[in-house]
PDB file of C-alpha atoms in Angstrom:
ATOM      1  CA  UNK A   1       2.700  14.699  29.305  1.00 72.00           C
ATOM      2  CA  UNK A   2       5.468  13.264  27.612  1.00 82.00           C
ATOM      3  CA  UNK A   3       6.001   9.751  27.073  1.00 86.00           C
ATOM      4  CA  UNK A   4       8.754   8.024  24.693  1.00 87.00           C
ATOM      5  CA  UNK A   5       9.174   4.156  24.173  1.00 89.00           C
ATOM      6  CA  UNK A   6      11.455   2.317  22.146  1.00 89.00           C
ATOM      7  CA  UNK A   7      10.511  -0.627  19.899  1.00 88.00           C
ATOM      8  CA  UNK A   8      14.443  -2.409  20.789  1.00 89.00           C
ATOM      9  CA  UNK A   9      15.992  -2.170  23.880  1.00 87.00           C
ATOM     10  CA  UNK A  10      19.225  -2.190  21.985  1.00 89.00           C
ATOM     11  CA  UNK A  11      20.373  -0.897  18.519  1.00 92.00           C
ATOM     12  CA  UNK A  12      23.390  -2.303  16.507  1.00 92.00           C
ATOM     13  CA  UNK A  13      26.178   0.289  16.150  1.00 91.00           C
ATOM     14  CA  UNK A  14      26.374  -0.062  12.364  1.00 89.00           C
ATOM     15  CA  UNK A  15      23.817   0.203  10.428  1.00 86.00           C
ATOM     16  CA  UNK A  16      20.874  -0.300  13.129  1.00 89.00           C
ATOM     17  CA  UNK A  17      17.424   0.595  13.184  1.00 91.00           C
ATOM     18  CA  UNK A  18      14.932   1.139  16.070  1.00 92.00           C
ATOM     19  CA  UNK A  19      11.494   3.216  16.089  1.00 93.00           C
ATOM     20  CA  UNK A  20      11.024   6.152  18.341  1.00 94.00           C
ATOM     21  CA  UNK A  21       6.876   6.622  19.870  1.00 91.00           C
ATOM     22  CA  UNK A  22       6.296   9.975  21.188  1.00 91.00           C
ATOM     23  CA  UNK A  23       3.209  10.169  23.205  1.00 88.00           C
ATOM     24  CA  UNK A  24       1.190  13.029  23.849  1.00 84.00           C
ATOM     25  CA  UNK A  25      -1.178  13.791  26.301  1.00 76.00           C
ATOM     26  CA  UNK A  26      -1.909  17.810  26.920  1.00 63.00           C
ATOM     27  CA  UNK A  27      -4.421  19.731  28.074  1.00 60.00           C
ATOM     28  CA  UNK A  28      -6.988  22.254  25.994  1.00 58.00           C
ATOM     29  CA  UNK A  29      -4.420  25.546  26.867  1.00 60.00           C
ATOM     30  CA  UNK A  30      -1.963  24.619  24.258  1.00 58.00           C
ATOM     31  CA  UNK A  31      -3.366  22.938  20.808  1.00 63.00           C
ATOM     32  CA  UNK A  32      -0.423  23.787  18.905  1.00 78.00           C
ATOM     33  CA  UNK A  33       3.106  22.303  19.628  1.00 85.00           C
ATOM     34  CA  UNK A  34       6.560  21.363  18.568  1.00 89.00           C
ATOM     35  CA  UNK A  35       8.476  18.263  19.048  1.00 92.00           C
ATOM     36  CA  UNK A  36      12.350  18.667  18.919  1.00 94.00           C
ATOM     37  CA  UNK A  37      13.850  15.384  19.170  1.00 95.00           C
ATOM     38  CA  UNK A  38      17.868  15.464  20.066  1.00 96.00           C
ATOM     39  CA  UNK A  39      19.792  12.304  19.180  1.00 95.00           C
ATOM     40  CA  UNK A  40      23.328  11.612  20.102  1.00 95.00           C
ATOM     41  CA  UNK A  41      25.879  11.636  17.377  1.00 93.00           C
ATOM     42  CA  UNK A  42      25.920   9.118  14.553  1.00 93.00           C
ATOM     43  CA  UNK A  43      22.069   8.398  15.078  1.00 94.00           C
ATOM     44  CA  UNK A  44      19.877   9.723  12.732  1.00 94.00           C
ATOM     45  CA  UNK A  45      15.816  10.234  12.230  1.00 93.00           C
ATOM     46  CA  UNK A  46      13.961   9.467   9.310  1.00 90.00           C
ATOM     47  CA  UNK A  47      10.728  12.515   8.865  1.00 89.00           C
ATOM     48  CA  UNK A  48       7.947  11.103  10.981  1.00 88.00           C
ATOM     49  CA  UNK A  49       6.120   8.631   9.971  1.00 86.00           C
ATOM     50  CA  UNK A  50       2.650   9.507  10.870  1.00 84.00           C
ATOM     51  CA  UNK A  51       2.609  12.568   8.149  1.00 82.00           C
ATOM     52  CA  UNK A  52       3.114  15.877  10.390  1.00 86.00           C
ATOM     53  CA  UNK A  53       4.624  18.468   9.558  1.00 88.00           C
ATOM     54  CA  UNK A  54       8.003  19.388  10.140  1.00 90.00           C
ATOM     55  CA  UNK A  55       9.312  22.956   9.546  1.00 90.00           C
ATOM     56  CA  UNK A  56      12.587  24.537   8.729  1.00 90.00           C
ATOM     57  CA  UNK A  57      14.194  23.763  12.330  1.00 90.00           C
ATOM     58  CA  UNK A  58      13.912  19.904  11.985  1.00 90.00           C
ATOM     59  CA  UNK A  59      10.789  20.029  14.769  1.00 92.00           C
ATOM     60  CA  UNK A  60       7.806  18.404  14.393  1.00 91.00           C
ATOM     61  CA  UNK A  61       4.114  20.449  14.157  1.00 89.00           C
ATOM     62  CA  UNK A  62       1.508  18.941  15.951  1.00 85.00           C
ATOM     63  CA  UNK A  63      -1.465  20.841  16.357  1.00 77.00           C
ATOM     64  CA  UNK A  64      -4.219  18.565  17.978  1.00 70.00           C
ATOM     65  CA  UNK A  65      -5.048  17.278  21.606  1.00 64.00           C
ATOM     66  CA  UNK A  66      -3.567  13.747  22.554  1.00 65.00           C
ATOM     67  CA  UNK A  67      -1.991  12.597  19.383  1.00 78.00           C
ATOM     68  CA  UNK A  68       1.749  10.268  18.818  1.00 86.00           C
ATOM     69  CA  UNK A  69       4.649  10.653  16.745  1.00 90.00           C
ATOM     70  CA  UNK A  70       6.596   7.497  15.256  1.00 90.00           C
ATOM     71  CA  UNK A  71      10.133   8.617  14.203  1.00 92.00           C
ATOM     72  CA  UNK A  72      12.014   5.585  12.600  1.00 92.00           C
ATOM     73  CA  UNK A  73      16.417   6.333  13.955  1.00 93.00           C
ATOM     74  CA  UNK A  74      19.038   4.479  12.517  1.00 93.00           C
ATOM     75  CA  UNK A  75      23.153   4.708  12.079  1.00 91.00           C
ATOM     76  CA  UNK A  76      24.632   4.644   8.676  1.00 88.00           C
ATOM     77  CA  UNK A  77      28.095   3.981  10.084  1.00 89.00           C
ATOM     78  CA  UNK A  78      29.903   2.191  13.016  1.00 91.00           C
ATOM     79  CA  UNK A  79      29.335   4.492  15.706  1.00 93.00           C
ATOM     80  CA  UNK A  80      30.594   3.852  19.853  1.00 94.00           C
ATOM     81  CA  UNK A  81      29.443   1.129  21.693  1.00 94.00           C
ATOM     82  CA  UNK A  82      27.122   2.191  24.895  1.00 94.00           C
ATOM     83  CA  UNK A  83      24.368   3.784  26.660  1.00 95.00           C
ATOM     84  CA  UNK A  84      23.447   6.843  24.438  1.00 95.00           C
ATOM     85  CA  UNK A  85      20.376   9.386  25.616  1.00 95.00           C
ATOM     86  CA  UNK A  86      17.755  10.464  23.410  1.00 95.00           C
ATOM     87  CA  UNK A  87      16.276  14.045  24.608  1.00 95.00           C
ATOM     88  CA  UNK A  88      12.393  14.786  23.100  1.00 94.00           C
ATOM     89  CA  UNK A  89      11.207  18.270  23.887  1.00 93.00           C
ATOM     90  CA  UNK A  90       7.557  19.343  23.426  1.00 89.00           C
ATOM     91  CA  UNK A  91       7.669  22.834  23.327  1.00 88.00           C
ATOM     92  CA  UNK A  92       4.607  25.457  23.207  1.00 84.00           C
ATOM     93  CA  UNK A  93       3.405  29.152  23.566  1.00 82.00           C
ATOM     94  CA  UNK A  94       3.959  28.822  27.518  1.00 82.00           C
ATOM     95  CA  UNK A  95       6.302  25.830  28.448  1.00 84.00           C
ATOM     96  CA  UNK A  96       8.472  23.318  27.065  1.00 86.00           C
ATOM     97  CA  UNK A  97       8.985  19.751  28.660  1.00 89.00           C
ATOM     98  CA  UNK A  98      11.673  17.336  28.008  1.00 92.00           C
ATOM     99  CA  UNK A  99      12.008  14.027  28.768  1.00 94.00           C
ATOM    100  CA  UNK A 100      14.765  11.470  28.309  1.00 94.00           C
ATOM    101  CA  UNK A 101      15.204   8.236  27.438  1.00 94.00           C
ATOM    102  CA  UNK A 102      18.571   6.034  26.809  1.00 94.00           C
ATOM    103  CA  UNK A 103      19.336   3.295  24.384  1.00 93.00           C
ATOM    104  CA  UNK A 104      21.971   0.568  24.762  1.00 93.00           C
ATOM    105  CA  UNK A 105      24.027   0.569  20.948  1.00 93.00           C
ATOM    106  CA  UNK A 106      25.824  -2.377  20.822  1.00 92.00           C
ATOM    107  CA  UNK A 107      27.702  -4.750  18.286  1.00 92.00           C
ATOM    108  CA  UNK A 108      25.832  -6.923  15.918  1.00 88.00           C
ATOM    109  CA  UNK A 109      26.643 -10.325  17.676  1.00 88.00           C
ATOM    110  CA  UNK A 110      24.862  -8.671  21.206  1.00 87.00           C
ATOM    111  CA  UNK A 111      21.609  -8.291  19.115  1.00 85.00           C
ATOM    112  CA  UNK A 112      20.603 -11.785  20.033  1.00 83.00           C
ATOM    113  CA  UNK A 113      19.569 -10.397  23.750  1.00 82.00           C
ATOM    114  CA  UNK A 114      17.764  -7.535  22.833  1.00 84.00           C
ATOM    115  CA  UNK A 115      14.094  -6.902  24.133  1.00 86.00           C
ATOM    116  CA  UNK A 116      11.129  -5.962  21.730  1.00 87.00           C
ATOM    117  CA  UNK A 117       8.364  -3.751  23.105  1.00 88.00           C
ATOM    118  CA  UNK A 118       5.439  -5.205  21.394  1.00 88.00           C
ATOM    119  CA  UNK A 119       3.126  -2.297  22.093  1.00 88.00           C
ATOM    120  CA  UNK A 120       5.141   0.215  20.403  1.00 87.00           C
ATOM    121  CA  UNK A 121       5.500  -2.749  17.081  1.00 85.00           C
ATOM    122  CA  UNK A 122       1.934  -2.788  17.305  1.00 86.00           C
ATOM    123  CA  UNK A 123       1.594   0.978  17.286  1.00 85.00           C
ATOM    124  CA  UNK A 124       4.025   1.091  14.007  1.00 83.00           C
ATOM    125  CA  UNK A 125       1.916  -1.402  12.161  1.00 81.00           C
ATOM    126  CA  UNK A 126      -1.587   0.282  13.004  1.00 80.00           C
ATOM    127  CA  UNK A 127       0.052   3.295  11.382  1.00 74.00           C
ATOM    128  CA  UNK A 128       1.110   1.330   8.554  1.00 69.00           C
ATOM    129  CA  UNK A 129      -1.679  -0.346   7.546  1.00 66.00           C
ATOM    130  CA  UNK A 130      -4.277   2.855   7.802  1.00 58.00           C
ATOM    131  CA  UNK A 131      -6.245   3.459   4.595  1.00 50.00           C
ATOM    132  CA  UNK A 132      -5.062   6.373   2.445  1.00 52.00           C
ATOM    133  CA  UNK A 133      -6.904   9.956   3.278  1.00 54.00           C
ATOM    134  CA  UNK A 134      -7.371  13.022   1.580  1.00 51.00           C
ATOM    135  CA  UNK A 135      -7.521  16.160   3.887  1.00 55.00           C
ATOM    136  CA  UNK A 136      -9.711  18.872   1.572  1.00 55.00           C
ATOM    137  CA  UNK A 137      -8.137  21.767   3.977  1.00 61.00           C
ATOM    138  CA  UNK A 138      -5.236  21.386   3.704  1.00 58.00           C
ATOM    139  CA  UNK A 139      -4.649  19.111   0.568  1.00 56.00           C
ATOM    140  CA  UNK A 140      -2.300  16.550   1.643  1.00 59.00           C
ATOM    141  CA  UNK A 141      -2.791  12.839   0.206  1.00 55.00           C
ATOM    142  CA  UNK A 142      -1.569   9.993   3.272  1.00 55.00           C
ATOM    143  CA  UNK A 143      -0.794   7.052   1.121  1.00 53.00           C
ATOM    144  CA  UNK A 144       0.046   3.428   2.529  1.00 49.00           C
ATOM    145  CA  UNK A 145       3.460   2.513   2.131  1.00 50.00           C
ATOM    146  CA  UNK A 146       4.896  -0.569   0.143  1.00 48.00           C
ATOM    147  CA  UNK A 147       4.107  -3.950   1.298  1.00 48.00           C
ATOM    148  CA  UNK A 148       7.271  -5.687   1.959  1.00 50.00           C
ATOM    149  CA  UNK A 149       7.459  -9.416   0.608  1.00 52.00           C
ATOM    150  CA  UNK A 150      10.007 -12.066   2.918  1.00 52.00           C
ATOM    151  CA  UNK A 151      12.177 -14.048   1.118  1.00 53.00           C
ATOM    152  CA  UNK A 152      14.786 -16.727   2.521  1.00 56.00           C
ATOM    153  CA  UNK A 153      18.257 -15.710   1.468  1.00 58.00           C
ATOM    154  CA  UNK A 154      21.715 -15.085   2.550  1.00 59.00           C
ATOM    155  CA  UNK A 155      20.454 -12.475   4.800  1.00 57.00           C
ATOM    156  CA  UNK A 156      17.825 -13.787   6.288  1.00 62.00           C
ATOM    157  CA  UNK A 157      19.207 -13.760   9.659  1.00 67.00           C
ATOM    158  CA  UNK A 158      19.589 -10.477   9.651  1.00 67.00           C
ATOM    159  CA  UNK A 159      15.696  -9.836   8.684  1.00 65.00           C
ATOM    160  CA  UNK A 160      14.808 -12.011  11.303  1.00 66.00           C
ATOM    161  CA  UNK A 161      16.602  -9.908  13.653  1.00 69.00           C
ATOM    162  CA  UNK A 162      15.966  -6.388  12.549  1.00 67.00           C
ATOM    163  CA  UNK A 163      12.581  -6.132  10.671  1.00 64.00           C
ATOM    164  CA  UNK A 164       9.176  -5.061  11.896  1.00 63.00           C
ATOM    165  CA  UNK A 165       6.666  -6.504  10.104  1.00 60.00           C
ATOM    166  CA  UNK A 166       4.239  -3.496   9.201  1.00 53.00           C
TER     167      UNK A 166
END
């Protein structure tokens, strides 16, 4: 099973940011899988915040049961406003399961009425506050992200609209 949620119901069309939460619930028959994310034109993504390996095709490789993946999505330039669809596929050796989620891309002044999914925000906080870990089998060190300091300045209204405190 595959479940997808967005941190915010809307995203600004120019320099907007959001988080995509992908939850995987699988049986023991298919322990290794890949997640493929297809984004609309003009929307980009960062590497997953969980630290999972991403292969040459840009798929996220997940090799355990009942995992979740957090992806930061964003716009770099102004894109057309309207409803857009993000498609996520879970690919295993035997099957492929896809699910879509809609996102509303809007002008900056329409962001005041945005709905925030607190469950997604809490998961992002949990993930970013996790202690650094070391996996001796793969020699991977997971380091906690830097802590950002809030300040009052000319752009404080933007910070209130778009920031998710980790």
